[in-house]
Amino acid sequence: MNWMENFIEQCLAEVPPGKYRTRTEKELRDHLECRHRALAEAGRTEAEVQAEALAAMGDPDRLRGEYRSAWNRTPQARTGRLGVIAGGCLLMGTLYICIAVFLSVLGFTTDAISTSPTVLGRTFPMYGDTVALTIFGSSLFLLPFSLGALYLRACFRDARRPAVWVTLGLLAAWAGEKAAIISLSALIYEMPPGLDLLHRISRGGDMTAPWFTPTYIALTFLGCLILGQLFGRKTERRHKPA
């Protein structure tokens, strides 16, 4: 990589591939080549040309922040972020279902999940059992949401405020889980979604989702906020000097 490409890479290190990056790469390259020609024609040595051209372009660290901010305002960036969040929700939802099925195979019983046969040779009814409810509910949240947070962190590591986007992705999955449970319960009980249905299924003894209690709802909401901050912490990336 020559000095021009190295400088361009430093400036656009936090801008993902796409139309904006392609256009900006061309603009930066044109500026550098124009300055190179002008300085070379003025009789400068190659070392002088390089030093003066880079000095005229400015600090790449400052430019990197400006280009990142400009990228974040593009339609492609907004669409891309929404797509990442949707992908994270799909990942967490898939893991959630897999873990629920796995726990049911181990013997945790509800009306909605089959438990025959069980790996452990016994069942763990969750109706009113605080320990079983805690194990089941904690597993449904911690495993898929932690892995989802890792995915979101990897996708948003170059965002200006990654913690905000990781948290938004987790909260979107959190809201999706609640909406799915309420919708399925509405179909099972043939009741319209509303306070009456929510009251029925959130007392810890419901046969379809006994873990779906006010405590579970509140703690998982708080858990999303905590995971968002833990996994969304900004990490500085090292850039090669010009």
Short mmCIF file of C-alpha atoms in Angstrom, two decimals:
data_model
loop_
_atom_site.label_atom_id
_atom_site.label_comp_id
_atom_site.label_asym_id
_atom_site.label_seq_id
_atom_site.Cartn_x
_atom_site.Cartn_y
_atom_site.Cartn_z
CA MET A 1 0.00 0.00 0.00
CA ASN A 2 1.53 3.36 -1.04
CA TRP A 3 1.39 6.48 1.09
CA MET A 4 -1.74 7.80 -0.62
CA GLU A 5 -3.73 4.61 -0.04
CA ASN A 6 -2.45 4.42 3.53
CA PHE A 7 -3.68 7.96 4.23
CA ILE A 8 -7.07 7.27 2.64
CA GLU A 9 -7.45 4.08 4.68
CA GLN A 10 -6.72 5.98 7.90
CA CYS A 11 -9.32 8.63 7.04
CA LEU A 12 -12.04 6.11 6.13
CA ALA A 13 -11.23 3.33 8.59
CA GLU A 14 -14.59 3.76 10.32
CA VAL A 15 -16.67 4.07 7.15
CA PRO A 16 -18.07 0.75 5.83
CA PRO A 17 -18.03 -0.20 2.14
CA GLY A 18 -20.72 1.39 0.01
CA LYS A 19 -21.48 4.32 -2.25
CA TYR A 20 -20.39 6.96 0.23
CA ARG A 21 -17.02 5.34 0.88
CA THR A 22 -16.37 4.73 -2.84
CA ARG A 23 -17.16 8.35 -3.67
CA THR A 24 -15.06 9.70 -0.79
CA GLU A 25 -12.10 7.46 -1.64
CA LYS A 26 -12.12 8.87 -5.19
CA GLU A 27 -12.31 12.46 -3.92
CA LEU A 28 -9.40 11.96 -1.52
CA ARG A 29 -7.33 10.20 -4.16
CA ASP A 30 -7.98 12.97 -6.69
CA HIS A 31 -6.92 15.64 -4.16
CA LEU A 32 -3.72 13.78 -3.30
CA GLU A 33 -2.80 13.13 -6.92
CA CYS A 34 -3.48 16.77 -7.84
CA ARG A 35 -1.23 18.01 -5.04
CA HIS A 36 1.41 15.44 -5.95
CA ARG A 37 1.54 16.66 -9.54
CA ALA A 38 1.65 20.32 -8.56
CA LEU A 39 4.45 19.84 -6.05
CA ALA A 40 6.43 17.54 -8.35
CA GLU A 41 6.20 20.11 -11.16
CA ALA A 42 7.47 22.74 -8.73
CA GLY A 43 10.67 20.74 -8.32
CA ARG A 44 10.08 19.12 -4.92
CA THR A 45 11.67 15.77 -4.13
CA GLU A 46 9.40 12.75 -3.62
CA ALA A 47 9.86 12.94 0.16
CA GLU A 48 8.99 16.64 0.15
CA VAL A 49 5.98 16.01 -2.07
CA GLN A 50 4.64 13.38 0.28
CA ALA A 51 5.22 15.45 3.43
CA GLU A 52 3.70 18.66 2.02
CA ALA A 53 0.72 16.89 0.45
CA LEU A 54 -0.16 15.11 3.69
CA ALA A 55 0.29 18.30 5.72
CA ALA A 56 -2.06 20.15 3.38
CA MET A 57 -4.71 17.42 3.68
CA GLY A 58 -4.80 17.61 7.47
CA ASP A 59 -4.75 15.28 10.46
CA PRO A 60 -6.17 11.85 9.49
CA ASP A 61 -7.54 11.29 13.01
CA ARG A 62 -9.63 14.46 12.76
CA LEU A 63 -10.72 13.61 9.22
CA ARG A 64 -11.66 10.09 10.32
CA GLY A 65 -14.11 11.51 12.85
CA GLU A 66 -15.58 13.93 10.29
CA TYR A 67 -16.06 11.24 7.65
CA ARG A 68 -17.59 8.88 10.20
CA SER A 69 -20.05 11.57 11.28
CA ALA A 70 -20.93 12.31 7.67
CA TRP A 71 -21.45 8.60 6.97
CA ASN A 72 -23.76 8.28 9.99
CA ARG A 73 -26.09 10.86 8.41
CA THR A 74 -26.48 8.99 5.11
CA PRO A 75 -29.62 6.95 4.27
CA GLN A 76 -27.41 3.90 3.78
CA ALA A 77 -26.19 4.17 7.39
CA ARG A 78 -29.71 4.45 8.80
CA THR A 79 -30.95 1.53 6.71
CA GLY A 80 -27.90 -0.52 7.61
CA ARG A 81 -28.37 0.04 11.34
CA LEU A 82 -32.00 -1.02 11.17
CA GLY A 83 -30.99 -4.12 9.22
CA VAL A 84 -28.39 -5.01 11.85
CA ILE A 85 -30.95 -4.63 14.65
CA ALA A 86 -33.43 -6.80 12.73
CA GLY A 87 -30.74 -9.43 12.22
CA GLY A 88 -29.87 -9.31 15.93
CA CYS A 89 -33.53 -9.77 16.87
CA LEU A 90 -33.79 -12.76 14.52
CA LEU A 91 -30.65 -14.29 16.04
CA MET A 92 -31.88 -13.79 19.61
CA GLY A 93 -35.35 -15.05 18.77
CA THR A 94 -33.95 -18.22 17.22
CA LEU A 95 -31.69 -18.85 20.21
CA TYR A 96 -34.59 -18.15 22.57
CA ILE A 97 -36.74 -20.83 20.93
CA CYS A 98 -33.87 -23.33 20.84
CA ILE A 99 -33.12 -22.81 24.55
CA ALA A 100 -36.82 -23.09 25.48
CA VAL A 101 -37.05 -26.40 23.62
CA PHE A 102 -33.79 -27.64 25.15
CA LEU A 103 -34.99 -26.80 28.67
CA SER A 104 -38.28 -28.57 27.98
CA VAL A 105 -36.36 -31.67 26.92
CA LEU A 106 -34.48 -31.48 30.23
CA GLY A 107 -37.84 -31.62 31.99
CA PHE A 108 -39.07 -28.07 32.61
CA THR A 109 -42.80 -28.31 32.05
CA THR A 110 -45.45 -25.90 30.80
CA ASP A 111 -48.62 -26.47 28.84
CA ALA A 112 -47.09 -24.88 25.78
CA ILE A 113 -43.88 -26.94 25.61
CA SER A 114 -43.76 -30.71 25.24
CA THR A 115 -41.58 -32.47 27.80
CA SER A 116 -41.68 -36.12 26.77
CA PRO A 117 -39.21 -37.76 26.83
CA THR A 118 -36.85 -35.91 29.19
CA VAL A 119 -33.07 -36.22 29.32
CA LEU A 120 -32.93 -36.20 33.11
CA GLY A 121 -35.74 -38.72 33.51
CA ARG A 122 -37.86 -36.37 35.59
CA THR A 123 -39.90 -33.20 35.20
CA PHE A 124 -39.67 -29.77 36.80
CA PRO A 125 -43.15 -28.20 36.87
CA MET A 126 -42.83 -24.42 36.93
CA TYR A 127 -46.27 -23.55 38.25
CA GLY A 128 -45.50 -21.59 41.39
CA ASP A 129 -41.99 -23.08 41.71
CA THR A 130 -39.70 -20.09 42.23
CA VAL A 131 -36.49 -22.04 41.63
CA ALA A 132 -37.66 -23.62 38.38
CA LEU A 133 -39.09 -20.31 37.17
CA THR A 134 -35.82 -18.53 37.98
CA ILE A 135 -33.69 -21.10 36.16
CA PHE A 136 -35.95 -21.15 33.13
CA GLY A 137 -36.45 -17.38 32.88
CA SER A 138 -32.77 -16.58 33.51
CA SER A 139 -31.64 -19.04 30.84
CA LEU A 140 -34.12 -17.64 28.32
CA PHE A 141 -32.73 -14.17 28.84
CA LEU A 142 -29.03 -14.47 29.63
CA LEU A 143 -27.96 -16.90 26.92
CA PRO A 144 -29.65 -15.47 23.79
CA PHE A 145 -29.38 -11.83 24.85
CA SER A 146 -25.70 -12.09 25.78
CA LEU A 147 -24.89 -13.67 22.42
CA GLY A 148 -27.09 -11.10 20.72
CA ALA A 149 -25.18 -8.33 22.49
CA LEU A 150 -21.90 -9.77 21.19
CA TYR A 151 -23.30 -9.78 17.65
CA LEU A 152 -24.54 -6.19 17.95
CA ARG A 153 -21.24 -5.09 19.45
CA ALA A 154 -19.32 -6.53 16.51
CA CYS A 155 -21.65 -4.79 14.05
CA PHE A 156 -21.67 -1.42 15.80
CA ARG A 157 -18.05 -1.29 16.99
CA ASP A 158 -17.32 1.62 14.64
CA ALA A 159 -20.46 3.58 15.46
CA ARG A 160 -20.06 6.87 17.28
CA ARG A 161 -22.10 5.62 20.25
CA PRO A 162 -22.11 1.81 20.05
CA ALA A 163 -23.71 1.40 23.49
CA VAL A 164 -26.83 3.21 22.27
CA TRP A 165 -27.23 0.92 19.26
CA VAL A 166 -26.46 -2.28 21.16
CA THR A 167 -29.03 -1.29 23.80
CA LEU A 168 -31.64 -0.42 21.17
CA GLY A 169 -31.14 -3.81 19.53
CA LEU A 170 -31.54 -5.63 22.83
CA LEU A 171 -34.65 -3.63 23.75
CA ALA A 172 -36.15 -4.38 20.33
CA ALA A 173 -35.68 -8.11 20.98
CA TRP A 174 -37.05 -7.65 24.52
CA ALA A 175 -40.20 -5.99 23.19
CA GLY A 176 -40.53 -8.64 20.50
CA GLU A 177 -40.43 -11.44 23.08
CA LYS A 178 -43.14 -9.77 25.16
CA ALA A 179 -45.31 -9.15 22.10
CA ALA A 180 -44.88 -12.77 20.96
CA ILE A 181 -45.90 -14.20 24.35
CA ILE A 182 -48.93 -11.93 24.59
CA SER A 183 -49.98 -12.72 21.02
CA LEU A 184 -49.64 -16.49 21.48
CA SER A 185 -51.49 -16.35 24.77
CA ALA A 186 -54.28 -14.35 23.09
CA LEU A 187 -54.65 -17.12 20.52
CA ILE A 188 -54.57 -19.89 23.13
CA TYR A 189 -57.10 -18.26 25.44
CA GLU A 190 -59.10 -16.64 22.65
CA MET A 191 -58.84 -13.31 24.42
CA PRO A 192 -57.99 -9.93 22.89
CA PRO A 193 -54.56 -8.53 23.87
CA GLY A 194 -55.07 -6.18 26.77
CA LEU A 195 -54.81 -5.73 30.51
CA ASP A 196 -57.11 -8.66 31.28
CA LEU A 197 -54.94 -11.04 29.28
CA LEU A 198 -51.72 -9.56 30.67
CA HIS A 199 -53.03 -9.97 34.21
CA ARG A 200 -53.94 -13.59 33.53
CA ILE A 201 -50.55 -14.63 32.13
CA SER A 202 -48.28 -12.62 34.44
CA ARG A 203 -49.02 -14.17 37.83
CA GLY A 204 -46.43 -16.96 37.70
CA GLY A 205 -48.97 -19.76 37.49
CA ASP A 206 -50.06 -19.48 33.88
CA MET A 207 -49.87 -22.77 31.99
CA THR A 208 -48.48 -21.27 28.77
CA ALA A 209 -45.71 -18.97 30.06
CA PRO A 210 -45.35 -19.27 33.84
CA TRP A 211 -42.03 -17.38 33.85
CA PHE A 212 -43.74 -14.30 32.36
CA THR A 213 -44.15 -12.35 35.60
CA PRO A 214 -43.78 -8.62 36.42
CA THR A 215 -40.45 -9.45 38.05
CA TYR A 216 -39.23 -11.21 34.90
CA ILE A 217 -40.40 -8.34 32.69
CA ALA A 218 -38.73 -5.68 34.87
CA LEU A 219 -35.47 -7.58 35.40
CA THR A 220 -35.06 -8.42 31.72
CA PHE A 221 -35.64 -4.77 30.81
CA LEU A 222 -32.96 -3.77 33.30
CA GLY A 223 -30.75 -6.57 31.98
CA CYS A 224 -30.98 -5.14 28.46
CA LEU A 225 -29.78 -1.77 29.73
CA ILE A 226 -26.87 -3.37 31.62
CA LEU A 227 -25.81 -5.63 28.73
CA GLY A 228 -26.07 -2.69 26.33
CA GLN A 229 -23.63 -0.67 28.42
CA LEU A 230 -21.26 -3.59 29.07
CA PHE A 231 -21.05 -4.81 25.49
CA GLY A 232 -21.39 -1.39 23.87
CA ARG A 233 -18.35 0.21 25.44
CA LYS A 234 -16.28 2.04 22.85
CA THR A 235 -12.96 0.39 22.00
CA GLU A 236 -10.29 2.37 20.25
CA ARG A 237 -8.95 0.87 17.05
CA ARG A 238 -5.29 1.23 16.20
CA HIS A 239 -4.40 2.75 12.87
CA LYS A 240 -1.17 2.46 11.00
CA PRO A 241 0.87 5.63 10.81
CA ALA A 242 1.22 7.23 7.42
#
